[in-house]
Coordinates of C-alpha atoms and ligand atoms in Angstrom, one line a residue:
M1 CA -23.9 -124.6 179.7
N2 CA -24.6 -127.8 181.3
T3 CA -26.8 -129.1 183.6
A4 CA -25.7 -130.1 186.5
R5 CA -25.8 -133.4 187.2
L6 CA -24.7 -136.0 190.0
P7 CA -21.0 -136.5 189.9
I8 CA -20.4 -140.4 188.2
R9 CA -19.2 -142.4 190.9
R10 CA -17.8 -146.0 189.7
I11 CA -16.4 -148.6 190.9
L12 CA -14.8 -151.6 188.6
T13 CA -11.7 -154.2 189.5
G14 CA -12.1 -158.1 189.2
I15 CA -10.5 -161.0 189.5
R16 CA -9.2 -164.3 187.7
P17 CA -11.2 -166.9 187.9
T18 CA -9.2 -170.1 188.4
G19 CA -10.3 -171.1 191.3
K20 CA -11.4 -170.3 195.2
L21 CA -10.4 -167.8 196.7
H22 CA -7.8 -167.2 199.1
L23 CA -6.5 -165.2 201.9
G24 CA -4.9 -163.2 199.6
H25 CA -7.5 -162.4 198.1
F26 CA -9.3 -161.6 201.4
V27 CA -7.2 -159.0 202.8
G28 CA -5.9 -156.9 198.9
A29 CA -9.0 -156.7 197.8
L30 CA -12.6 -158.3 198.8
Q31 CA -12.3 -156.2 201.7
M32 CA -12.4 -153.6 200.8
W33 CA -15.4 -154.1 198.3
E34 CA -17.1 -155.4 200.5
Q35 CA -16.7 -151.9 202.2
L36 CA -16.9 -150.1 199.6
Q37 CA -20.6 -151.1 198.6
H38 CA -21.3 -149.0 200.8
E39 CA -20.7 -146.3 200.0
D40 CA -22.3 -144.2 196.8
Y41 CA -20.4 -145.6 193.7
D42 CA -21.9 -147.9 191.4
C43 CA -19.9 -150.8 191.7
Y44 CA -19.3 -153.4 188.4
F45 CA -17.7 -156.8 190.3
L46 CA -15.9 -158.3 187.0
L47 CA -15.4 -162.1 186.9
A48 CA -12.5 -162.1 184.2
D49 CA -13.3 -165.3 183.3
V50 CA -11.3 -164.2 179.0
Q51 CA -8.0 -163.1 181.1
A52 CA -8.3 -166.2 183.1
L53 CA -7.9 -168.1 179.7
T54 CA -5.0 -166.3 179.1
T55 CA -3.1 -169.3 181.5
H56 CA -5.9 -172.2 181.3
A57 CA -7.2 -171.7 177.8
K58 CA -6.8 -175.5 177.8
E59 CA -9.5 -176.3 180.6
P60 CA -12.4 -174.8 180.1
G61 CA -14.8 -177.3 182.3
L62 CA -12.1 -175.6 185.7
I63 CA -12.8 -171.9 184.7
E64 CA -16.4 -172.9 184.7
E65 CA -16.4 -174.3 188.3
A66 CA -14.4 -171.5 189.5
V67 CA -16.8 -169.0 187.7
K68 CA -19.5 -170.5 189.9
E69 CA -16.4 -170.7 193.3
V70 CA -15.7 -167.6 193.0
T71 CA -19.5 -166.0 192.8
L72 CA -19.7 -168.2 195.7
D73 CA -16.7 -166.8 197.7
M74 CA -17.7 -162.7 196.8
L75 CA -22.3 -163.7 198.2
G76 CA -19.8 -165.1 201.1
V77 CA -16.8 -162.5 201.8
G78 CA -20.8 -160.0 202.2
L79 CA -21.1 -158.5 198.0
D80 CA -24.7 -158.3 197.2
P81 CA -25.8 -158.3 194.6
T82 CA -29.0 -157.5 195.4
R83 CA -28.3 -154.3 196.6
P84 CA -29.3 -151.6 192.9
N85 CA -25.6 -150.5 193.1
V86 CA -23.7 -153.6 192.8
H87 CA -23.2 -156.1 190.0
F88 CA -21.6 -158.6 188.8
V89 CA -20.5 -159.5 185.5
V90 CA -18.6 -162.0 183.3
Q91 CA -16.3 -161.3 181.5
S92 CA -16.4 -162.6 178.9
W93 CA -20.4 -162.1 178.0
V94 CA -20.2 -158.2 177.5
R95 CA -19.0 -158.5 173.7
E96 CA -18.4 -154.7 173.6
L97 CA -15.1 -155.7 175.8
P98 CA -13.5 -156.6 172.3
E99 CA -14.0 -154.0 170.5
L100 CA -12.8 -152.0 173.1
Y101 CA -9.6 -153.3 173.4
T102 CA -9.1 -153.8 169.8
Y103 CA -9.8 -150.4 169.5
L104 CA -7.1 -149.5 172.8
S105 CA -4.8 -151.7 171.8
M106 CA -4.4 -149.3 168.8
V107 CA -2.6 -146.0 170.8
A108 CA -1.8 -148.1 174.0
P109 CA 1.9 -147.7 174.0
F110 CA 3.4 -151.2 172.8
S111 CA 6.6 -150.0 174.7
D112 CA 4.4 -149.9 178.7
V113 CA 2.6 -153.1 177.9
R114 CA 5.7 -155.2 177.2
R115 CA 7.6 -152.9 180.5
N116 CA 4.5 -153.6 182.7
P117 CA 5.4 -155.4 186.2
T118 CA 3.2 -157.7 186.5
L119 CA 3.6 -159.3 182.7
K120 CA 7.0 -159.3 182.8
D121 CA 7.5 -161.2 186.5
E122 CA 4.7 -163.6 184.8
M123 CA 6.2 -164.1 182.0
A124 CA 9.8 -165.1 184.2
S125 CA 7.6 -167.3 186.6
I126 CA 7.1 -168.8 183.3
E127 CA 10.3 -169.1 181.8
K128 CA 11.6 -170.5 185.4
G129 CA 8.9 -173.9 185.3
D130 CA 5.9 -172.2 187.7
V131 CA 3.4 -174.9 187.9
S132 CA 1.0 -173.8 188.1
L133 CA 1.3 -172.8 184.1
S134 CA 3.3 -175.2 183.1
E135 CA 0.5 -176.0 180.5
V136 CA 1.3 -172.7 179.2
K137 CA 4.1 -174.2 176.5
K138 CA 4.3 -171.2 175.1
T139 CA 3.0 -167.9 176.1
T140 CA 0.6 -167.0 173.3
L141 CA -0.9 -163.3 171.9
G142 CA -3.3 -163.2 174.2
F143 CA -0.9 -163.0 177.4
I144 CA 0.7 -161.0 176.4
D145 CA -1.5 -158.4 174.5
Y146 CA -3.6 -158.9 178.0
P147 CA -3.1 -156.1 180.1
V148 CA -4.6 -153.4 177.7
S149 CA -7.8 -156.0 177.7
Q150 CA -7.1 -155.2 181.8
V151 CA -7.5 -151.4 179.8
A152 CA -11.1 -151.8 178.2
D153 CA -11.7 -153.9 181.0
I154 CA -11.5 -150.5 183.3
E155 CA -13.3 -148.3 181.2
L156 CA -16.0 -149.2 179.7
F157 CA -18.3 -149.1 182.1
T158 CA -17.8 -145.3 183.0
P159 CA -20.5 -143.6 180.8
P160 CA -18.1 -141.9 178.5
A161 CA -17.6 -137.2 178.5
P162 CA -18.1 -135.0 178.9
H163 CA -16.8 -135.4 183.3
Q164 CA -17.3 -133.2 185.4
K165 CA -14.5 -132.7 188.4
D166 CA -15.6 -134.6 190.2
D167 CA -17.0 -137.8 188.6
E168 CA -14.8 -140.2 190.2
L169 CA -14.0 -144.1 188.1
L170 CA -12.2 -146.4 191.2
V171 CA -10.5 -148.8 191.4
P172 CA -9.7 -150.2 194.4
V173 CA -7.4 -153.7 194.3
G174 CA -4.1 -155.6 195.3
E175 CA -0.6 -153.8 195.3
D176 CA -0.1 -155.6 192.3
Q177 CA -2.9 -154.0 189.9
V178 CA -1.4 -151.0 190.2
P179 CA 1.1 -151.4 186.7
H180 CA -2.5 -151.6 185.1
V181 CA -4.4 -149.0 186.0
E182 CA -0.9 -146.5 185.2
L183 CA -1.2 -148.7 182.1
T184 CA -4.7 -147.7 181.7
N185 CA -4.5 -144.0 182.1
R186 CA -1.3 -144.0 180.0
T187 CA -3.2 -145.4 176.8
I188 CA -6.3 -143.3 176.9
R189 CA -4.9 -139.8 177.5
N190 CA -3.8 -141.1 174.5
F191 CA -7.2 -141.5 173.6
N192 CA -8.6 -138.8 174.1
T193 CA -5.2 -136.3 173.2
T194 CA -5.6 -137.8 169.3
Y195 CA -9.3 -138.2 169.3
G196 CA -11.0 -136.2 171.5
E197 CA -12.2 -136.6 175.3
V198 CA -13.9 -139.7 175.8
F199 CA -12.6 -141.9 178.8
L200 CA -12.6 -140.6 181.9
E201 CA -9.5 -141.5 184.1
A202 CA -9.5 -144.3 186.4
K203 CA -7.7 -144.0 190.5
Y204 CA -6.2 -147.0 192.0
R205 CA -6.9 -147.9 196.0
L206 CA -4.7 -150.5 198.1
T207 CA -5.7 -151.7 201.4
K208 CA -3.7 -151.2 204.4
F209 CA -2.4 -154.8 204.3
P210 CA -1.6 -154.6 200.0
R211 CA -0.2 -157.8 199.8
L212 CA -0.3 -161.3 201.9
V213 CA 2.3 -163.6 202.8
G214 CA 2.2 -167.0 201.8
T215 CA 1.4 -169.2 205.4
D216 CA 5.4 -170.7 204.1
G217 CA 6.7 -166.7 204.1
Q218 CA 7.2 -166.9 200.4
A219 CA 6.0 -163.3 199.1
K220 CA 2.4 -163.6 198.0
M221 CA -0.2 -166.4 198.8
S222 CA -0.5 -168.0 195.9
K223 CA -2.3 -171.2 194.9
S224 CA 0.9 -172.8 192.4
L225 CA 2.4 -172.3 195.2
G226 CA 0.1 -174.1 198.0
N227 CA 0.9 -171.7 199.9
V228 CA -2.9 -170.5 201.0
I229 CA -5.8 -170.6 203.3
Q230 CA -9.1 -170.6 201.3
L231 CA -12.1 -168.3 202.6
S232 CA -13.9 -172.5 202.5
D233 CA -12.0 -173.8 204.6
P234 CA -13.1 -176.0 207.1
L235 CA -11.9 -175.1 211.0
E236 CA -9.8 -178.1 211.0
V237 CA -7.7 -177.2 207.5
V238 CA -7.0 -173.9 208.0
N239 CA -5.9 -175.2 212.0
K240 CA -3.8 -177.7 210.4
K241 CA -2.7 -175.0 208.0
V242 CA -1.5 -173.3 211.2
A243 CA 0.3 -175.3 213.2
V244 CA 2.3 -175.9 210.0
M245 CA 2.9 -172.2 208.8
F246 CA 6.2 -171.2 208.8
T247 CA 7.9 -169.1 211.7
D248 CA 11.0 -166.7 212.6
T249 CA 13.5 -170.2 211.9
Q250 CA 15.9 -167.7 215.0
K251 CA 13.1 -169.0 217.2
I252 CA 13.2 -173.4 218.0
H253 CA 12.4 -173.3 221.5
T254 CA 9.6 -170.9 223.1
A255 CA 12.6 -169.0 225.8
D256 CA 14.7 -167.9 222.1
P257 CA 13.7 -165.0 221.4
G258 CA 12.1 -163.7 218.4
H259 CA 12.0 -161.8 216.0
P260 CA 8.1 -161.0 215.0
E261 CA 8.5 -158.8 212.0
K262 CA 11.1 -161.3 210.4
C263 CA 7.6 -164.2 211.2
P264 CA 4.8 -165.3 208.5
V265 CA 2.7 -165.7 212.0
Y266 CA 3.2 -162.9 213.9
L267 CA 2.8 -160.7 209.6
Y268 CA -1.5 -162.6 210.0
H269 CA -1.4 -161.4 213.1
Q270 CA -0.9 -157.6 212.4
A271 CA -3.4 -158.5 208.7
F272 CA -6.0 -159.9 210.8
A273 CA -5.6 -157.5 213.9
K274 CA -9.3 -156.8 214.3
Q275 CA -10.0 -160.6 214.9
S276 CA -6.2 -161.7 217.4
G277 CA -6.6 -158.6 219.1
T278 CA -9.0 -159.7 221.5
I279 CA -7.1 -162.1 222.0
R280 CA -3.9 -160.9 222.7
S281 CA -3.0 -157.4 221.6
L282 CA -0.1 -157.1 219.3
E283 CA 2.4 -154.6 220.8
D284 CA 1.7 -157.8 223.4
R285 CA 2.2 -160.8 220.9
A286 CA 5.2 -159.3 219.3
A287 CA 7.4 -158.1 223.0
Q288 CA 6.3 -161.8 224.5
C289 CA 7.8 -163.2 221.4
R290 CA 11.3 -161.2 221.4
Q291 CA 11.3 -161.7 225.6
G292 CA 10.4 -165.5 225.2
T293 CA 7.3 -165.9 226.7
L294 CA 5.6 -166.2 223.9
G295 CA 6.2 -169.4 222.1
C296 CA 5.4 -170.5 217.8
V297 CA 2.7 -173.3 219.1
E298 CA 0.3 -170.9 221.4
C299 CA 0.7 -168.1 218.9
K300 CA -0.6 -170.1 216.6
K301 CA -2.6 -171.6 218.3
E302 CA -4.4 -167.7 218.8
L303 CA -3.4 -167.1 215.4
A304 CA -6.6 -170.4 213.9
V305 CA -9.0 -168.6 216.2
A306 CA -8.7 -165.2 214.8
L307 CA -8.5 -166.5 211.1
N308 CA -12.0 -168.9 211.9
N309 CA -13.6 -166.3 214.0
L310 CA -12.5 -164.2 210.8
L311 CA -14.0 -167.1 208.3
D312 CA -17.3 -168.8 210.6
P313 CA -19.4 -166.0 209.1
I314 CA -17.8 -166.1 205.9
R315 CA -19.1 -170.2 205.4
D316 CA -21.5 -169.7 206.4
R317 CA -23.4 -166.7 203.8
R318 CA -21.3 -168.6 201.7
T319 CA -23.0 -172.5 202.7
K320 CA -26.9 -170.3 202.1
A321 CA -25.7 -168.6 198.9
E322 CA -24.8 -172.6 197.2
K323 CA -29.6 -171.4 196.9
A324 CA -29.4 -168.6 195.7
P325 CA -29.6 -167.4 193.0
L326 CA -26.1 -167.8 191.1
R327 CA -27.3 -167.4 187.3
Q328 CA -30.1 -164.0 187.9
Y329 CA -26.5 -162.1 189.6
L330 CA -24.4 -163.3 186.5
E331 CA -27.2 -162.1 184.0
E332 CA -28.6 -159.1 185.6
G333 CA -25.3 -157.5 186.7
T334 CA -23.9 -158.5 183.5
A335 CA -27.0 -157.2 181.4
K336 CA -26.5 -153.6 182.9
A337 CA -22.7 -153.3 181.9
R338 CA -23.5 -153.7 179.1
E339 CA -25.5 -151.0 179.1
V340 CA -23.2 -149.2 180.2
G341 CA -20.8 -150.3 177.9
Q342 CA -22.3 -149.8 174.7
Q343 CA -23.0 -146.0 176.1
T344 CA -19.4 -146.0 175.8
L345 CA -18.7 -148.2 172.9
A346 CA -21.4 -145.6 170.6
A347 CA -18.4 -142.5 171.7
V348 CA -15.5 -144.0 171.3
R349 CA -16.6 -145.2 167.5
Q350 CA -17.9 -141.4 166.9
A351 CA -14.5 -139.9 168.5
M352 CA -12.7 -142.5 165.4
H353 CA -14.8 -141.3 163.1
L354 CA -15.3 -145.3 162.8
E355 CA -19.2 -144.0 161.9
Y356 CA -18.7 -142.0 158.2
P357 CA -21.2 -140.0 158.6
K358 CA -20.5 -138.4 154.7
I359 CA -21.3 -142.1 152.8
R360 CA -24.0 -142.2 151.8
Ligands
LIG401 N1 -6.7 -158.8 187.1 C1 -7.1 -159.3 188.0 C2 -6.3 -160.3 188.1 O1 -5.9 -161.0 188.4 C3 -7.9 -159.9 187.7 C4 -8.7 -158.2 186.4 C5 -9.2 -158.8 185.4 C6 -8.7 -156.5 186.6 N2 -9.6 -156.7 184.5 C7 -9.5 -156.2 186.3 C8 -8.7 -156.6 187.6 C9 -9.9 -154.5 186.1 C10 -8.9 -154.9 187.9 C11 -10.0 -154.4 187.0 O2 -6.4 -160.4 189.6

């Protein structure tokens, strides 16, 4: 009989370092990551710099800068790599990842990869000429294949089978990442049935507001669309960006009846209710907007105050973090991750019969 051990409580998630992080990242992911580090999870936060190369291969300098900025942003929101359960991991430093990716690509269902909605969306925006991707004149193989490399990201840092019923691999992400978790599970089920049990299935977890619209009301906050508020934006910049936010197009004058549910400013008040509710409750805000007793200028001013209340401590911690030993955090986190990764990979190679004990 197996002797009982403590359950595996693993968190794996990641972010592509292509620039500073913004409120969309915060609402969809970072806020939840920060909370989860206080639970009894072992947390691996991946700076997916190789994945960043899928769209920024020609800008290595930009990625180096972004790894630094994202590390600062992560520290800014309160992720704490000095806690024993929190590890910042640099993807390209984990040599085990490309090896696992190669093996997994042999069992990843190609039709699923091709149908992966994230990939399809991104391919569509390349075809439409999205400025952020204009340097990718032709789609590269790495880009087409990145969902499989993300399967390796998700699975490498969890110890291999035998697993217990209460073992858990949790992937806290924004809504757009869910298809990746589904592909992960289809891929590893294939692996486990072919070669015997090695991998643990992943579960995703979404925040209450998994997506934040851009300041222009477009579906998503995205640097390439120029509709973001960065976590490191100073107070005056936040004020300016909020002042020019899109609102309900049918509400021109204060007295016009508004439609809060269609207004990006109101959607932000919802997403940041904890901060803005101290100024005016959501219910009052919606009612007064509809009645024509609350104007957009005032409503925006209050949003700017709420956002600055949220961002003040983040900006403070971020500034302090500029003096922190960033490189040490990244090296220690990555070393810890590789330790687990090597165990997983050894089990994979054995399951796939790649050790060839009979050959002497
Ligand atoms: N695809 C994610 C993004 O665009 C980043 C990422 C890479 C990731 N590997 C991951 C997310 C593993 C969750 C799990 O931000």
